[in-house]
């Protein structure tokens, strides 16, 4: 469970605050990034396992920058946290925006959309890891104007229960497929399909979906795009590049379903549905 202390109890101060100011202003250049990583290590050692309460991406968050790369990136260098993907999302925002976040982690994407889409947005985020889900819920609660619903389950090709493999070195790399580390810890979690998930919410359309499930994106999208009505096909898909682990040619499938690639970043593909 996240620390129950009120938000602000872990506000950065002293050396940590100075480092956060410096890393938050880092430029997209090799030397600047190297210095930021060095300063990050110093700050993490100084923190001694405590979280940090900050505002990032337009939202309040309590971040634990230890065994979660996502939290490290958002805390120290939010300007480098998927900037192109976020700008594409921002450009597509409209009234009543519907966003689905599969593999939400601590909620960075969902909170960003909520901060920019307004109170009429509907945001559904899914995170199967119990400890990370607790952090996600805490962060959502610190932003009472955010129209976000969190669901603690995995998304797969069929409903039921499945084994989730946790990577102790990076909790953001949990997967329904065996992760590379021999230290991976398996846990059993409930699962549902994407179609069942959005149908239960009563969605009649999806403006955008983000999938970051460590190589299992194919087993989620293939049955959804095959079985969901056309009206539910997302207008924008941000999918982590798991091409080395996908069992199908997912880019080809998306092309067949009328999507075009609009961006390939270091970590993700971004596809847009042809109008």
C-alpha positions as CSV (number, residue, x, y, z in Angstrom):
1,X,0.0,0.0,0.0
2,X,1.2,3.6,-0.6
3,X,2.0,5.6,2.4
4,X,-1.3,7.0,3.8
5,X,0.3,10.3,4.8
6,X,-1.5,13.3,3.1
7,X,-0.2,14.6,-0.2
8,X,2.6,17.0,0.5
9,X,4.1,15.1,3.4
10,X,6.9,14.0,1.0
11,X,7.3,17.3,-0.8
12,X,10.9,17.5,-2.1
13,X,13.3,19.8,-0.2
14,X,17.0,20.6,0.0
15,X,19.3,18.6,-2.2
16,X,16.5,16.5,-3.8
17,X,14.5,19.7,-4.7
18,X,17.6,21.2,-6.3
19,X,18.3,18.0,-8.3
20,X,14.7,17.9,-9.5
21,X,14.9,21.5,-10.6
22,X,18.1,20.7,-12.5
23,X,16.9,17.5,-14.1
24,X,13.5,19.0,-15.0
25,X,15.3,21.6,-17.1
26,X,17.6,19.1,-18.9
27,X,17.9,19.5,-22.6
28,X,17.5,16.7,-25.2
29,X,21.3,16.4,-25.6
30,X,23.7,13.6,-24.7
31,X,25.7,15.4,-22.1
32,X,22.6,17.0,-20.4
33,X,20.9,13.6,-20.2
34,X,24.0,11.9,-18.8
35,X,24.3,14.5,-16.1
36,X,20.6,14.1,-15.3
37,X,21.1,10.3,-14.8
38,X,24.0,10.9,-12.5
39,X,22.0,13.4,-10.4
40,X,19.1,11.0,-10.4
41,X,21.2,8.3,-8.8
42,X,22.4,10.8,-6.1
43,X,18.8,11.8,-5.3
44,X,17.6,8.3,-5.1
45,X,20.3,7.3,-2.7
46,X,19.6,10.5,-0.6
47,X,15.8,9.7,-0.5
48,X,16.5,6.4,1.2
49,X,13.4,4.6,0.0
50,X,10.9,7.4,0.7
51,X,8.4,8.6,-2.0
52,X,8.2,12.1,-3.4
53,X,5.1,14.2,-3.8
54,X,5.2,16.4,-6.9
55,X,3.1,17.8,-9.7
56,X,4.0,16.2,-13.0
57,X,2.2,16.3,-16.4
58,X,-0.4,18.6,-14.9
59,X,-1.3,16.3,-12.1
60,X,-0.4,15.5,-8.5
61,X,1.5,12.3,-8.0
62,X,3.2,10.4,-5.2
63,X,6.2,8.7,-6.9
64,X,8.5,5.9,-5.7
65,X,11.6,6.1,-8.0
66,X,13.2,2.8,-7.1
67,X,12.2,-0.3,-9.0
68,X,9.9,1.4,-11.5
69,X,11.5,3.0,-14.6
70,X,8.2,4.9,-15.3
71,X,8.2,6.6,-11.9
72,X,11.9,7.5,-12.3
73,X,11.3,9.1,-15.7
74,X,8.2,11.0,-14.6
75,X,9.8,12.3,-11.4
76,X,13.2,13.4,-12.7
77,X,12.8,14.2,-16.4
78,X,9.1,14.5,-17.2
79,X,10.0,16.5,-20.3
80,X,11.4,13.2,-21.8
81,X,8.4,11.1,-20.9
82,X,7.0,10.1,-24.3
83,X,6.7,13.7,-25.4
84,X,5.8,13.0,-29.0
85,X,3.0,10.6,-28.0
86,X,1.6,13.1,-25.5
87,X,1.6,15.9,-28.1
88,X,-0.3,13.6,-30.6
89,X,-2.8,12.8,-27.8
90,X,-3.2,16.5,-27.0
91,X,-3.8,17.4,-30.6
92,X,-6.7,14.9,-30.8
93,X,-8.5,15.9,-27.6
94,X,-12.1,17.0,-27.9
95,X,-15.2,17.2,-25.7
96,X,-16.3,13.9,-24.3
97,X,-12.9,12.3,-25.0
98,X,-12.8,8.6,-24.3
99,X,-9.3,7.2,-23.4
100,X,-8.4,3.6,-22.4
101,X,-5.1,3.0,-20.7
102,X,-4.1,-0.7,-20.7
103,X,-1.0,-1.2,-18.5
104,X,-1.5,2.1,-16.8
105,X,1.3,1.7,-14.2
106,X,1.0,4.6,-11.8
107,X,-1.3,6.6,-14.1
108,X,1.0,9.0,-15.9
109,X,-0.8,8.8,-19.3
110,X,-4.3,8.8,-17.8
111,X,-3.6,11.7,-15.5
112,X,-2.0,13.6,-18.4
113,X,-5.2,13.1,-20.5
114,X,-7.4,14.1,-17.6
115,X,-5.4,17.3,-17.0
116,X,-5.8,18.3,-20.7
117,X,-9.2,16.8,-21.8
118,X,-11.4,18.5,-19.2
119,X,-14.2,17.1,-16.9
120,X,-16.3,15.6,-19.7
121,X,-13.6,13.1,-20.6
122,X,-14.1,9.4,-19.7
123,X,-10.8,7.6,-18.8
124,X,-10.5,4.0,-18.0
125,X,-7.2,2.6,-16.8
126,X,-6.3,-1.0,-16.2
127,X,-3.4,-2.2,-14.0
128,X,-3.1,-5.8,-12.8
129,X,-0.2,-5.5,-10.3
130,X,-1.6,-5.1,-6.8
131,X,1.2,-2.8,-5.4
132,X,1.3,-0.6,-8.5
133,X,-2.5,-0.5,-8.6
134,X,-2.6,0.9,-5.1
135,X,-0.2,3.7,-6.2
136,X,-2.4,4.4,-9.2
137,X,-5.5,4.7,-7.1
138,X,-3.7,7.0,-4.7
139,X,-2.6,9.3,-7.5
140,X,-6.1,9.4,-9.0
141,X,-7.5,10.4,-5.6
142,X,-5.1,13.4,-5.4
143,X,-6.7,14.8,-8.5
144,X,-10.5,14.9,-7.7
145,X,-11.4,16.6,-11.0
146,X,-9.9,13.7,-13.0
147,X,-12.7,11.6,-14.6
148,X,-10.7,8.4,-14.2
149,X,-11.8,4.9,-13.3
150,X,-9.2,2.3,-12.4
151,X,-9.7,-1.5,-12.8
152,X,-7.4,-4.0,-11.2
153,X,-7.1,-6.8,-13.7
154,X,-5.1,-8.0,-16.7
155,X,-6.4,-7.7,-20.3
156,X,-5.9,-10.8,-22.5
157,X,-7.5,-12.8,-25.3
158,X,-10.0,-14.5,-23.0
159,X,-11.6,-13.9,-19.6
160,X,-10.6,-15.9,-16.5
161,X,-7.4,-15.9,-14.5
162,X,-3.9,-15.9,-15.7
163,X,-0.3,-15.8,-14.5
164,X,1.4,-12.5,-14.5
165,X,5.2,-12.4,-14.3
166,X,6.7,-9.6,-12.2
167,X,10.2,-8.3,-12.9
168,X,11.7,-7.3,-9.5
169,X,14.1,-4.9,-11.2
170,X,11.4,-2.9,-13.0
171,X,7.8,-3.3,-11.8
172,X,6.7,-1.6,-15.0
173,X,7.7,-4.7,-17.0
174,X,5.2,-7.2,-15.7
175,X,3.8,-9.4,-18.4
176,X,1.5,-12.3,-19.1
177,X,4.5,-13.6,-21.2
178,X,7.6,-14.8,-19.3
179,X,9.9,-11.9,-18.9
180,X,13.6,-12.2,-19.5
181,X,14.8,-12.2,-15.9
182,X,15.3,-15.5,-14.2
183,X,14.2,-13.7,-11.1
184,X,10.6,-13.2,-12.4
185,X,7.9,-13.8,-9.8
186,X,4.6,-15.3,-11.0
187,X,1.3,-14.2,-9.5
188,X,-2.3,-15.1,-10.4
189,X,-4.5,-12.2,-11.4
190,X,-8.1,-11.9,-12.9
191,X,-8.3,-11.2,-16.6
192,X,-10.8,-9.9,-19.0
193,X,-10.9,-9.1,-22.7
194,X,-10.7,-5.6,-24.1
195,X,-14.1,-5.9,-25.7
196,X,-15.7,-7.1,-22.4
197,X,-14.0,-4.3,-20.5
198,X,-15.2,-1.4,-22.7
199,X,-18.7,-3.0,-23.2
200,X,-19.1,-3.1,-19.4
201,X,-18.3,0.6,-19.3
202,X,-21.0,1.3,-21.9
203,X,-18.6,3.0,-24.3
204,X,-20.0,3.6,-27.7
205,X,-16.6,4.8,-29.1
206,X,-13.0,5.0,-28.1
207,X,-11.0,8.1,-29.1
208,X,-7.6,6.7,-28.0
209,X,-6.1,3.7,-26.4
210,X,-2.6,3.2,-25.0
211,X,-1.3,-0.4,-24.6
212,X,1.9,-1.1,-22.7
213,X,1.8,-4.7,-21.6
214,X,5.3,-6.0,-22.4
215,X,4.8,-7.9,-25.6
216,X,1.2,-9.0,-25.1
217,X,-0.4,-6.2,-27.1
218,X,-1.1,-8.6,-30.0
219,X,-3.2,-11.0,-27.9
220,X,-5.3,-8.1,-26.8
221,X,-5.8,-6.2,-30.1
222,X,-6.2,-9.1,-32.5
223,X,-9.5,-10.5,-31.0
224,X,-10.7,-7.0,-30.2
225,X,-10.4,-5.7,-33.8
226,X,-11.9,-8.9,-35.1
227,X,-14.9,-9.0,-32.8
228,X,-15.7,-5.4,-31.8
229,X,-18.1,-3.3,-33.8
230,X,-16.4,-0.8,-36.1
231,X,-17.7,2.0,-33.9
232,X,-15.6,0.8,-31.0
233,X,-12.3,0.7,-33.0
234,X,-10.1,3.4,-31.4
235,X,-9.3,6.4,-33.5
236,X,-5.8,6.5,-32.1
237,X,-3.7,3.6,-30.9
238,X,-0.5,4.0,-29.0
239,X,1.2,0.6,-28.6
240,X,4.5,-0.3,-27.1
241,X,6.9,-1.8,-29.7
242,X,6.9,-5.5,-28.7
243,X,7.5,-6.7,-32.2
244,X,10.2,-9.1,-31.1
245,X,7.6,-10.9,-28.9
246,X,4.4,-10.6,-30.9
247,X,3.0,-13.9,-32.2
248,X,1.4,-12.1,-35.2
249,X,2.4,-9.2,-37.5
250,X,0.5,-6.6,-35.6
251,X,1.5,-3.7,-37.8
252,X,0.1,-5.6,-40.8
253,X,-3.1,-6.4,-38.9
254,X,-3.6,-2.7,-38.0
255,X,-3.0,-1.8,-41.7
256,X,-5.7,-4.2,-42.8
257,X,-8.1,-2.7,-40.2
258,X,-7.6,0.8,-41.7
259,X,-4.9,2.2,-39.5
260,X,-1.9,4.2,-40.7
261,X,1.4,4.7,-38.8
262,X,1.7,8.3,-37.9
263,X,4.8,8.0,-35.6
264,X,7.5,5.6,-34.5
265,X,9.2,6.7,-31.4
266,X,11.9,5.1,-29.3
267,X,9.4,2.9,-27.4
268,X,6.1,3.1,-29.2
269,X,4.1,2.9,-32.4
270,X,1.3,5.5,-32.9
271,X,-1.5,4.5,-35.3
272,X,-4.4,6.6,-36.5
273,X,-7.7,5.3,-38.0
274,X,-8.3,6.5,-41.5
275,X,-11.5,8.6,-41.6
